[in-house]
PDB file of C-alpha atoms in Angstrom:
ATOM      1  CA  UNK A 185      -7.221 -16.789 -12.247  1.00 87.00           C
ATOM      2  CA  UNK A 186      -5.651 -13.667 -11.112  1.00 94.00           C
ATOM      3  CA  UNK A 187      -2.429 -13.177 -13.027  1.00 96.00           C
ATOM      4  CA  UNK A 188      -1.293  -9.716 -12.822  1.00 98.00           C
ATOM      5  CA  UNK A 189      -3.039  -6.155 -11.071  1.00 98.00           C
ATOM      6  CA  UNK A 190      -3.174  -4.304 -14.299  1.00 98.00           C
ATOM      7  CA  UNK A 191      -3.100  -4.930 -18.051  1.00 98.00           C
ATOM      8  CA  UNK A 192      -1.642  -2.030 -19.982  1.00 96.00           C
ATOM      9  CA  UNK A 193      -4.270  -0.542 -22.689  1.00 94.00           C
ATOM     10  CA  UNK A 194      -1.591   1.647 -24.637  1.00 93.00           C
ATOM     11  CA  UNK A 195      -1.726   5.423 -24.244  1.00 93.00           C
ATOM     12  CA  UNK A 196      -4.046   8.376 -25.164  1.00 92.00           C
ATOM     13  CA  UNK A 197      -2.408  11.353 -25.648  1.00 92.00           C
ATOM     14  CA  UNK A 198      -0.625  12.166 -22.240  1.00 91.00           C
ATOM     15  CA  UNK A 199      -2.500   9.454 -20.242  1.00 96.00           C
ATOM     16  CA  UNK A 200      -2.015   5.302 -20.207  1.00 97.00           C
ATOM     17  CA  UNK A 201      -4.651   3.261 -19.811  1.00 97.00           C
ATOM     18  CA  UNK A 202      -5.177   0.272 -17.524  1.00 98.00           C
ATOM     19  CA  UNK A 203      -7.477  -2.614 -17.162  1.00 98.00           C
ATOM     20  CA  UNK A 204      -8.229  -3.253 -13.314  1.00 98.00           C
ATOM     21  CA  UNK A 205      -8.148  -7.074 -12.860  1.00 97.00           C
ATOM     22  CA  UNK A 206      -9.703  -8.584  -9.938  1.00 97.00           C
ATOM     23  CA  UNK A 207      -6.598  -9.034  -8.137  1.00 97.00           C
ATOM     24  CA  UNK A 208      -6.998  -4.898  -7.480  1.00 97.00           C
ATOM     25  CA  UNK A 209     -11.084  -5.641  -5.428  1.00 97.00           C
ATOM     26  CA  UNK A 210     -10.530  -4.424  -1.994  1.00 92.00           C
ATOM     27  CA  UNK A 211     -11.448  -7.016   1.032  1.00 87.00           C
ATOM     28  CA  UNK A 212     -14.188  -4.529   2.120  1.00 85.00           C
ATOM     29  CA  UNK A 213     -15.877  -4.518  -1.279  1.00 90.00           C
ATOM     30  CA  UNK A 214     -15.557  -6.069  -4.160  1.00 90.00           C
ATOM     31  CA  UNK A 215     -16.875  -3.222  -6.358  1.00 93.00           C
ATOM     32  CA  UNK A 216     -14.032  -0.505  -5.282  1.00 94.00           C
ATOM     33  CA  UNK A 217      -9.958  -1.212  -5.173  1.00 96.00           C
ATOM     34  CA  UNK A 218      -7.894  -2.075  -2.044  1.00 96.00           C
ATOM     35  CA  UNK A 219      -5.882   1.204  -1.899  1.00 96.00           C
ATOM     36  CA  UNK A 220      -2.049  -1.072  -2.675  1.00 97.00           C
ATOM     37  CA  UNK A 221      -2.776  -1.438  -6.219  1.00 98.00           C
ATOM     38  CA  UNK A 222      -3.236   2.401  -7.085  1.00 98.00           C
ATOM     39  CA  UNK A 223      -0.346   3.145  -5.200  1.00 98.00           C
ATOM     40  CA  UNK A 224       1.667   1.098  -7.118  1.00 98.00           C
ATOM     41  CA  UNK A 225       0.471   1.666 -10.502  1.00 98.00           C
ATOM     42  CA  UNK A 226       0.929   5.727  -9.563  1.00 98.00           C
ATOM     43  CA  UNK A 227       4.901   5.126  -7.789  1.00 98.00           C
ATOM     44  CA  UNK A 228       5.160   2.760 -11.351  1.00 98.00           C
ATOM     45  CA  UNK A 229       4.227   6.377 -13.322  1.00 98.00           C
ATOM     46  CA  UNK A 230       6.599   8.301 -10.882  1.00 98.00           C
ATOM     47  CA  UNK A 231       9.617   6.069 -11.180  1.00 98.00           C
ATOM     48  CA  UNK A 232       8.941   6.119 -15.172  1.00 98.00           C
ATOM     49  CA  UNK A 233       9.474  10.377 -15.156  1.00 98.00           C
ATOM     50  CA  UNK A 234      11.996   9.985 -12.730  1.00 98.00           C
ATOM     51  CA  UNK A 235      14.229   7.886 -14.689  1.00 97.00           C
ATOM     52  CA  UNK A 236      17.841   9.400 -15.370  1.00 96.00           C
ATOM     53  CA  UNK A 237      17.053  12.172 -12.965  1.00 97.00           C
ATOM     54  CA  UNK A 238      19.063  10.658 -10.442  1.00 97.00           C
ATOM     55  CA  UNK A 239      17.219  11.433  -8.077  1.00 98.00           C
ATOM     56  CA  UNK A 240      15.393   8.888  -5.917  1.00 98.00           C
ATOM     57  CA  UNK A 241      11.922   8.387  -3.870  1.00 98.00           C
ATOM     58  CA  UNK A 242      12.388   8.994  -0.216  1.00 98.00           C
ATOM     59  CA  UNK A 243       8.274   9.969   0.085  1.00 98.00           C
ATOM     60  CA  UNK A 244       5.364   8.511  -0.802  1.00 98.00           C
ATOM     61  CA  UNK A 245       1.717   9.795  -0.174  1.00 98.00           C
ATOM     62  CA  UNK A 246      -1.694   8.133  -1.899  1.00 98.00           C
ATOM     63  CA  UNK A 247      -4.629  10.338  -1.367  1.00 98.00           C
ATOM     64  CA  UNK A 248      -8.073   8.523  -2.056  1.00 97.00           C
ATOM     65  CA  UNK A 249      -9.546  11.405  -3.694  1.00 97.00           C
ATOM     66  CA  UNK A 250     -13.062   8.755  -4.129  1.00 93.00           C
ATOM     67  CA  UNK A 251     -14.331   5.078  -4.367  1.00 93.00           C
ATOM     68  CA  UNK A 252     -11.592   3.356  -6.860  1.00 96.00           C
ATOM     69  CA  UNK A 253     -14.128   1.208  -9.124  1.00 96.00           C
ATOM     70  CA  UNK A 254     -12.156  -1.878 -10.533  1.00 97.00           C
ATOM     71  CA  UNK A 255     -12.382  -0.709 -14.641  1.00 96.00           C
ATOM     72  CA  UNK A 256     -10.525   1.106 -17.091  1.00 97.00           C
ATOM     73  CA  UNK A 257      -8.207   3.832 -15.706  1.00 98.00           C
ATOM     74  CA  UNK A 258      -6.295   6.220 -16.730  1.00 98.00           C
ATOM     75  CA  UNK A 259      -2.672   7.372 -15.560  1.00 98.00           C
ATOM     76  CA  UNK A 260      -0.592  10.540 -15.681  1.00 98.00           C
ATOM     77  CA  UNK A 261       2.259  12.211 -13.941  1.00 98.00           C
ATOM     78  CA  UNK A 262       4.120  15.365 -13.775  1.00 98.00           C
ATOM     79  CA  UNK A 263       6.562  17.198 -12.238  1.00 98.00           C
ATOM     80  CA  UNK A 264       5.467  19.736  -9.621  1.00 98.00           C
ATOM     81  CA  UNK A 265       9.054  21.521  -8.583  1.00 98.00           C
ATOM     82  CA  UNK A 266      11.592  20.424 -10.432  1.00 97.00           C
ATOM     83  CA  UNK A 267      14.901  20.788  -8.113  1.00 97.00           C
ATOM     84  CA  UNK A 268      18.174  18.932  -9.107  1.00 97.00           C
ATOM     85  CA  UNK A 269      18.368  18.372  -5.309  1.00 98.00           C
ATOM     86  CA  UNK A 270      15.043  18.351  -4.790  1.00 98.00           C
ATOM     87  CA  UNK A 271      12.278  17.578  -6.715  1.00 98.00           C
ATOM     88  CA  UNK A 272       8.296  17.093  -6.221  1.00 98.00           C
ATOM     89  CA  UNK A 273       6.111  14.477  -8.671  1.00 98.00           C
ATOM     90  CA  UNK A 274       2.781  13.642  -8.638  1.00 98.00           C
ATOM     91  CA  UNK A 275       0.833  11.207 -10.453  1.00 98.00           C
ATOM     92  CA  UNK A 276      -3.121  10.472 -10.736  1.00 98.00           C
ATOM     93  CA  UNK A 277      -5.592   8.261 -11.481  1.00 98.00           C
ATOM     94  CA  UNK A 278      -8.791   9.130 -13.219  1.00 98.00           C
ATOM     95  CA  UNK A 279     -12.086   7.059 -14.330  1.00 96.00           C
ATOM     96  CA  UNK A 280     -14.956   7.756 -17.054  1.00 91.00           C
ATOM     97  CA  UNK A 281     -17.984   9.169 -15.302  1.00 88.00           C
ATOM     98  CA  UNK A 282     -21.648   7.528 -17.174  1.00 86.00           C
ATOM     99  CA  UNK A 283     -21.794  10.807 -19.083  1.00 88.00           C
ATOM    100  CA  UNK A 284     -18.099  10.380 -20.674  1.00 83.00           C
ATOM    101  CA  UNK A 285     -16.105  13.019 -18.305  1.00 89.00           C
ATOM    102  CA  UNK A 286     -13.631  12.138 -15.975  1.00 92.00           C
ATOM    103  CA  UNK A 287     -12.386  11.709 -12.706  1.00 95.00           C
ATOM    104  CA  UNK A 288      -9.604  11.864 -10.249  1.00 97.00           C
ATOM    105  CA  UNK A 289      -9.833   8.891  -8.087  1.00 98.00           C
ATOM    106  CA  UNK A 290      -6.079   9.018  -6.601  1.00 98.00           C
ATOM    107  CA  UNK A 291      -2.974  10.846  -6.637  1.00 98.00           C
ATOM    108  CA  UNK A 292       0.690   9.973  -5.349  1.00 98.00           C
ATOM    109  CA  UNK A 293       2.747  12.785  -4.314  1.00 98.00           C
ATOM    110  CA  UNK A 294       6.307  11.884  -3.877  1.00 98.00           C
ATOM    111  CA  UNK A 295       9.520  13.815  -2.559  1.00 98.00           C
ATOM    112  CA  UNK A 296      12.810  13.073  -4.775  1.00 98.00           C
ATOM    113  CA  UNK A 297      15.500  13.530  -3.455  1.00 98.00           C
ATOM    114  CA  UNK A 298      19.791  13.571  -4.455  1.00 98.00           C
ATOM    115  CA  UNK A 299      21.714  10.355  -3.338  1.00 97.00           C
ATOM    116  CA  UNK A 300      24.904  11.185  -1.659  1.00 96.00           C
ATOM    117  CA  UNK A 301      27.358   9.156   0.320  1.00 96.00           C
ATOM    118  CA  UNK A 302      26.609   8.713   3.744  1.00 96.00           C
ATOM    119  CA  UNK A 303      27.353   4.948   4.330  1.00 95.00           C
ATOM    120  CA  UNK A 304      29.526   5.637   7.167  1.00 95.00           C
ATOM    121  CA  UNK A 305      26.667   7.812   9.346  1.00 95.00           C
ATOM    122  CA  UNK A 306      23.920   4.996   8.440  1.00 93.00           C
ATOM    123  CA  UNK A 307      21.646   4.204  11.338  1.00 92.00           C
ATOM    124  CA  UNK A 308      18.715   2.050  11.452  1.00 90.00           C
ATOM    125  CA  UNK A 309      16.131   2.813  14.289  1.00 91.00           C
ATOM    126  CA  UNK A 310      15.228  -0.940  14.563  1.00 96.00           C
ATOM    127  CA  UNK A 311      16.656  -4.306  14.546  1.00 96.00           C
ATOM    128  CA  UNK A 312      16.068  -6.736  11.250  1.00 96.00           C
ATOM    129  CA  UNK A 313      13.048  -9.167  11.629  1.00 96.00           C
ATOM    130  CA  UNK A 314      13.095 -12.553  10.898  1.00 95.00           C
ATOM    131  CA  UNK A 315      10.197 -14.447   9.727  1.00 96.00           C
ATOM    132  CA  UNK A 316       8.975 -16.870  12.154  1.00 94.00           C
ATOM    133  CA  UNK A 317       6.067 -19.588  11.242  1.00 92.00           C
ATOM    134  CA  UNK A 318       2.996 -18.003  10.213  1.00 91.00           C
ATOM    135  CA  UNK A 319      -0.266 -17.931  12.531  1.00 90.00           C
ATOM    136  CA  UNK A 320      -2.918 -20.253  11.835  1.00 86.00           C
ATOM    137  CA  UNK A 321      -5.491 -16.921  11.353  1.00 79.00           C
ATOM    138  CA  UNK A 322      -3.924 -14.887   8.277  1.00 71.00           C
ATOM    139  CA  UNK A 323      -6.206 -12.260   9.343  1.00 76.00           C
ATOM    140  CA  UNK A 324      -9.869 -11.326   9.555  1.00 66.00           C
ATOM    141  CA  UNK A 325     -11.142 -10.988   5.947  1.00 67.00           C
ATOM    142  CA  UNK A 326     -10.385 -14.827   5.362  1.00 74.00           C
ATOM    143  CA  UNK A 327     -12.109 -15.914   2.423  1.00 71.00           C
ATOM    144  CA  UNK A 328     -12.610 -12.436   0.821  1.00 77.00           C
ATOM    145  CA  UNK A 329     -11.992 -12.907  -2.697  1.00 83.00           C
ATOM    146  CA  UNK A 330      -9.445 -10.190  -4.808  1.00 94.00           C
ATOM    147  CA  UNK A 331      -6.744  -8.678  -3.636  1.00 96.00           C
ATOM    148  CA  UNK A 332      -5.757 -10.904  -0.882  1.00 94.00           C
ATOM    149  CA  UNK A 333      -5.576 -13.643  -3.519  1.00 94.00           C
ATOM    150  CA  UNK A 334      -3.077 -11.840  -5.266  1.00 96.00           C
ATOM    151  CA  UNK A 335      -0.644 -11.071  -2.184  1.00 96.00           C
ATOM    152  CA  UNK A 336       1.009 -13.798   0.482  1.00 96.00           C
ATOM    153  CA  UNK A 337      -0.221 -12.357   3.817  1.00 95.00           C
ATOM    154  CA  UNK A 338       1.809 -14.540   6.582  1.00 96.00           C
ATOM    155  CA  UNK A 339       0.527 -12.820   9.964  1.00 96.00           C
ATOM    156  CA  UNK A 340       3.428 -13.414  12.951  1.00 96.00           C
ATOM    157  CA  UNK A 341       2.216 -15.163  16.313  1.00 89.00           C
ATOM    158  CA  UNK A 342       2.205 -12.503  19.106  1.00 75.00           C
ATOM    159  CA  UNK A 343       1.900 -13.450  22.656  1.00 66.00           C
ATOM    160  CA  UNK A 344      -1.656 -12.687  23.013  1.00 63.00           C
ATOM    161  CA  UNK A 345      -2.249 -15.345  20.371  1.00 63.00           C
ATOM    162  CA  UNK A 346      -0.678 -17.713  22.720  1.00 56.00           C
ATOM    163  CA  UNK A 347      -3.106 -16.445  25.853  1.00 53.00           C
ATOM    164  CA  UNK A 348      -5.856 -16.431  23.898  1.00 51.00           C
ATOM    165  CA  UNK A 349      -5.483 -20.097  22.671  1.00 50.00           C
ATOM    166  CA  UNK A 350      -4.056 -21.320  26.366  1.00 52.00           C
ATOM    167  CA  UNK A 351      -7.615 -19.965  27.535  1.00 47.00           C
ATOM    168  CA  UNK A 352      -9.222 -22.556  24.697  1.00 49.00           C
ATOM    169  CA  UNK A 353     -10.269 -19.537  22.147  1.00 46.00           C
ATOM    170  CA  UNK A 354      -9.434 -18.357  18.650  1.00 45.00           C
ATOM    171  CA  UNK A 355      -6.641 -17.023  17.877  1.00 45.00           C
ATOM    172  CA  UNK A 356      -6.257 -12.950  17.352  1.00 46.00           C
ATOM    173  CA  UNK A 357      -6.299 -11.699  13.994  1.00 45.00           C
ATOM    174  CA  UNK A 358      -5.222  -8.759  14.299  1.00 50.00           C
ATOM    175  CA  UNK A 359      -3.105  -5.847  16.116  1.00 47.00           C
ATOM    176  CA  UNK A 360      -5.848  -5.223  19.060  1.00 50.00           C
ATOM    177  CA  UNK A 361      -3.951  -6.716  22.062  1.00 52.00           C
ATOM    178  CA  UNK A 362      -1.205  -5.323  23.513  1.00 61.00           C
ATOM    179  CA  UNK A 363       1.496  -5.989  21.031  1.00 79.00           C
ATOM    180  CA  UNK A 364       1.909  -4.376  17.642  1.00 94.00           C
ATOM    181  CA  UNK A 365       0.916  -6.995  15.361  1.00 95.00           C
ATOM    182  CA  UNK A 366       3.760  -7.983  12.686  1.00 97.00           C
ATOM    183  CA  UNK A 367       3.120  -9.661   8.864  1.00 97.00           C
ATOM    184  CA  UNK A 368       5.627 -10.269   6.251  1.00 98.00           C
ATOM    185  CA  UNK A 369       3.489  -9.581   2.695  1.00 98.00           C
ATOM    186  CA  UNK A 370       5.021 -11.054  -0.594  1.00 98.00           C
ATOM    187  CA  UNK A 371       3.256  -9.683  -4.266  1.00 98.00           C
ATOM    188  CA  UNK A 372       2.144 -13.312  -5.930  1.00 97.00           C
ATOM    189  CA  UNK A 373       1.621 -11.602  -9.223  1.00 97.00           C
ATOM    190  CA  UNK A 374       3.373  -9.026 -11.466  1.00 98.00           C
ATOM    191  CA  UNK A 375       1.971  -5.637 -11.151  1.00 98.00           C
ATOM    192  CA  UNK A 376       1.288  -4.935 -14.955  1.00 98.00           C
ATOM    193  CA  UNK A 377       0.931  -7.810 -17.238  1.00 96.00           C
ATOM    194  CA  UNK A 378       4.015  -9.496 -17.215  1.00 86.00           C
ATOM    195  CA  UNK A 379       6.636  -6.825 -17.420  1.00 94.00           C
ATOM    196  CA  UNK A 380       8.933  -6.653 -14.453  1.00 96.00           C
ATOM    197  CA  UNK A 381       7.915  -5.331 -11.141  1.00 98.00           C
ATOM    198  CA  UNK A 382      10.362  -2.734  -9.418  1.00 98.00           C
ATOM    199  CA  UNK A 383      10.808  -3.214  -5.640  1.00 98.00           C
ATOM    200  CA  UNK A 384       9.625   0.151  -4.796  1.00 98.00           C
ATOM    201  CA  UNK A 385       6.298  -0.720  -6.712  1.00 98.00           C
ATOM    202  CA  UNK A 386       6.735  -4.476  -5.076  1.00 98.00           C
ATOM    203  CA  UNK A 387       6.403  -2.928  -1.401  1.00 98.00           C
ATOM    204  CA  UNK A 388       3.907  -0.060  -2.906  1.00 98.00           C
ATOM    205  CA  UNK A 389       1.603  -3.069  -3.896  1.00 98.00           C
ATOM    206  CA  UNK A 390       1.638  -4.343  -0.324  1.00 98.00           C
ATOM    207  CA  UNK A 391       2.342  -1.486   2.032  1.00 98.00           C
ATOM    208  CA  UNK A 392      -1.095   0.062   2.477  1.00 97.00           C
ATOM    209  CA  UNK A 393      -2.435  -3.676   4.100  1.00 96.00           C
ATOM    210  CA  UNK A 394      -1.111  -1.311   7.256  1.00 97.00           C
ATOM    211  CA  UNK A 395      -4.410  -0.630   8.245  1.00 94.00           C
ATOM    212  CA  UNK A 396      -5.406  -4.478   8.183  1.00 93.00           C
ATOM    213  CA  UNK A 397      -2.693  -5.690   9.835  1.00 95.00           C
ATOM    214  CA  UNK A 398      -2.641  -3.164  12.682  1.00 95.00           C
ATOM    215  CA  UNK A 399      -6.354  -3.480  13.009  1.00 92.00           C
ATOM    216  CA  UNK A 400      -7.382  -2.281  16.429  1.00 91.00           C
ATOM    217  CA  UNK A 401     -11.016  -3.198  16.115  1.00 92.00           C
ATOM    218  CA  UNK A 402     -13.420  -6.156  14.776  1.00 91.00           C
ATOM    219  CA  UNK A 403     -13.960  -5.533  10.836  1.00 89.00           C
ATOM    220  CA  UNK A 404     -17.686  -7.581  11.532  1.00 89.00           C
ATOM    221  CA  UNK A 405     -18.365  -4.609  13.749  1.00 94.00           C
ATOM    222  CA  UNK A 406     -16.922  -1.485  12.572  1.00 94.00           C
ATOM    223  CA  UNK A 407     -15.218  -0.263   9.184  1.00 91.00           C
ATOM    224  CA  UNK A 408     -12.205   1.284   9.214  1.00 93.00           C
ATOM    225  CA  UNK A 409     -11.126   2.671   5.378  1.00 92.00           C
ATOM    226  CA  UNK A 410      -7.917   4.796   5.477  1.00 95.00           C
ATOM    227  CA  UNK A 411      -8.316   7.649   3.295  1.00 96.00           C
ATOM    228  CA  UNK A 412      -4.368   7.782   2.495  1.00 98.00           C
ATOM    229  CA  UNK A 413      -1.266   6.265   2.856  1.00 98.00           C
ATOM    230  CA  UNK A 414       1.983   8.337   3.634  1.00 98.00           C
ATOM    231  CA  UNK A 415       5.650   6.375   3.489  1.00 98.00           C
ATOM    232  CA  UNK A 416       8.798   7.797   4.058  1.00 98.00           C
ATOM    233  CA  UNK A 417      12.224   5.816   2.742  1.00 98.00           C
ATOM    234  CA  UNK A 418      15.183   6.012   4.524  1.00 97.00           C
ATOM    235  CA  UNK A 419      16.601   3.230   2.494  1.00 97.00           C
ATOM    236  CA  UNK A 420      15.271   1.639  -0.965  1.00 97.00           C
ATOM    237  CA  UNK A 421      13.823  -1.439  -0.105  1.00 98.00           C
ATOM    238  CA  UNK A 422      14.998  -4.605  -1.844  1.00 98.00           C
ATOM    239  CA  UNK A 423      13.652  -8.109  -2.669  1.00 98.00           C
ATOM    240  CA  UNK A 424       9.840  -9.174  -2.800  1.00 98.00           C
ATOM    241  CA  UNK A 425       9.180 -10.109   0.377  1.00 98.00           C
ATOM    242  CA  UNK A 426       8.390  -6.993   3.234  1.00 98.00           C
ATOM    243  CA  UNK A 427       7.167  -6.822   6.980  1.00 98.00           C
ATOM    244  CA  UNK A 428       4.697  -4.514   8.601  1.00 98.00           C
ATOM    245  CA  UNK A 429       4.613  -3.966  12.351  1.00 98.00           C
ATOM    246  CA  UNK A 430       1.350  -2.061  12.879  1.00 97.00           C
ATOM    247  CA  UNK A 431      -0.826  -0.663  15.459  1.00 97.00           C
ATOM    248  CA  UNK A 432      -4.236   0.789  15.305  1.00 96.00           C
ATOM    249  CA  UNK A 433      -5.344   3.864  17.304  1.00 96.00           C
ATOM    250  CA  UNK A 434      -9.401   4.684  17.382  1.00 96.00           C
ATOM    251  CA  UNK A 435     -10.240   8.128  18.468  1.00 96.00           C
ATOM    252  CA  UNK A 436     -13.663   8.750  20.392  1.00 96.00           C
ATOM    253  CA  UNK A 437     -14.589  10.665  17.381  1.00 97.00           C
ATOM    254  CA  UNK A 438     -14.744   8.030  14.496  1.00 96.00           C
ATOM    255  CA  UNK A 439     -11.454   9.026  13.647  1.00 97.00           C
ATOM    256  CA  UNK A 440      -8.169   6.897  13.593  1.00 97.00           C
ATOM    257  CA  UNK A 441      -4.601   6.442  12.709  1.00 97.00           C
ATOM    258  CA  UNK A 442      -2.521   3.149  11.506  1.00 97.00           C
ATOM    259  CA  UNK A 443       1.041   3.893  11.752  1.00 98.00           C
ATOM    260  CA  UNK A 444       3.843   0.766  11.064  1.00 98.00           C
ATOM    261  CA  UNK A 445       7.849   0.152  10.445  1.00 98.00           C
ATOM    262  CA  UNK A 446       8.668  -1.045   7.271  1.00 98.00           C
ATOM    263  CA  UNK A 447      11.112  -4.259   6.962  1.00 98.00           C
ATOM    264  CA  UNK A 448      12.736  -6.014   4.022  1.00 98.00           C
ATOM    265  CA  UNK A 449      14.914  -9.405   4.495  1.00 98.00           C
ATOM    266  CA  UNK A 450      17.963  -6.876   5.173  1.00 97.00           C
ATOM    267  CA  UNK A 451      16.248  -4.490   7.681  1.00 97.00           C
ATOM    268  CA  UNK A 452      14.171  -1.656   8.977  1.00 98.00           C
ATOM    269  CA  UNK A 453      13.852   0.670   5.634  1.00 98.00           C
ATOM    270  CA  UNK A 454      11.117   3.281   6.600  1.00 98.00           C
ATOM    271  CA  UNK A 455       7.723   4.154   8.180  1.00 98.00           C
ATOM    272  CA  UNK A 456       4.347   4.844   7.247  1.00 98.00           C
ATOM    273  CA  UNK A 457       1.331   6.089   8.631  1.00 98.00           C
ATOM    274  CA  UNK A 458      -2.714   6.137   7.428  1.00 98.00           C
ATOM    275  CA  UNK A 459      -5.502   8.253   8.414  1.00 98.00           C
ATOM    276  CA  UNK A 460      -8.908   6.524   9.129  1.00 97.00           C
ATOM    277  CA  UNK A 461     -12.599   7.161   8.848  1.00 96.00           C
ATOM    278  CA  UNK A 462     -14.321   5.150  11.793  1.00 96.00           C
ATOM    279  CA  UNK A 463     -17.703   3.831  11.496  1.00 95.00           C
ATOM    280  CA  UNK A 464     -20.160   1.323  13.308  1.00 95.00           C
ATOM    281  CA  UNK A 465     -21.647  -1.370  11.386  1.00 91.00           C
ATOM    282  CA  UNK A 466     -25.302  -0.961  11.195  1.00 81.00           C
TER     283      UNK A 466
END
């Protein structure tokens, strides 16, 4: 039973150490993590320095620096510019090669920035959403055991859903038609052990699914990994429970790009955007 992402190891000297559980094994393979559970764990590490700062995260960006093996990791951050204003952290993740060395597996950049009044300029680009009844197809990975256990993955209806089953087929599973396809994504376990989960590190554990939900092509025929995930805030989001509207865009290169809007239950609170290695399925 998958009941949290992590379990904390204490620390060693500047770094703490994490089990991977298998609520962090990615839908493409079990051996390697789904790119959402790093990103957490490293905006978890960011928000920890940045405490009393006053500063806050308006920037995310996960680099996937190599295959993310679900075992022991370790977990530090720093500051990179340190700016009362404006301020640069960065946190990694590192793994035990066989010989005892280590590696970097991932790293979280993120852009802090000064809180000021502007209530009375706010603008949102988009509409709220509202959650609608879920599709009968979550998405395409049904079954896959891991990380899609671990998160509530309630895929919208779009129209081509309702053309594809008025023609007697399956429904769509993911963004390839002609709309952008929309899921709201709800965390089902804590991120480390039982200690609360932030809801910065709530949508972190969720957020890079972009790629999945905006799929533009059959996972049974191609794989798409992302080899980041870049989000920009212009609001903190709140509550556990966050929508993606994604689209896929394939390149006649093997190389793509996921971009999506970002939704709590209040609103539009941001963007982000994922670069993608393209390859046919042998």
């Amino acid at each position: 039973m998958i009941d949290c992402m992590f379990r904390r190891h204490g620390a060693d000297g500047e770094d703490e150490v994490f089990e991977s559980t298998d609520g962090t094994r990615s839908n493409w393979d079990p051996e390697i993590q789904h790119g959402s559970p790093p990103l957490a764990l490293l905006t978890r590490a960011i928000e920890n320095l940045a405490a009393g700062s006053g500063l806050r995260i308006a920037r995310l960006t996960l680099d996937i620096l190599g295959p993310i093996p679900v075992a022991t990791v370790r977990v530090r951050a720093r500051v990179e510019r340190p700016g009362s204003r404006i301020s640069l952290m960065s946190a990694e993740m590192l793994t035990d090669r066989p010989d005892g060395s280590q590696r970097s597996v991932a790293r979280v950049t993120a852009w802090l920035l000064a809180p000021s009044d502007t209530a009375d300029a706010a603008t949102d680009r988009y509409p709220p959403l509202v959650e609608g009844d879920p599709a009968a197809v979550a998405h395409a990975w049904e079954g896959a055991p891991g990380y899609l256990e671990a998160v509530s993955w309630r895929r919208q209806a779009t129209p081509e859903d309702a053309a594809v089953a008025g023609s007697g087929g399956s429904a769509a599973v993911a963004g390839s038609g002609g709309s952008a396809a929309v899921v709201w994504l709800s965390p089902l376990v804590p991120l480390v052990d039982s200690e609360p989960t932030t809801p910065l590190q709530l949508l972190a554990m969720v957020v890079d699914s972009a790629n999945g939900i905006g799929a533009a092509l059959d996972p049974q025929q191609f794989v798409f990994m992302n080899t980041d995930t870049v989000v920009h805030l212009h609001r903190l989001p709140t509550g556990q429970d966050f929508a993606l509207r994604a689209r896929g865009s394939i390149g006649p290169d093997g190389i793509g790009v996921t971009t999506a809007e970002i939704f709590d239950r209040r609103g539009f609170i941001g963007t982000c955007a994922q670069t993608l290695l393209v390859q046919r399925r042998e």
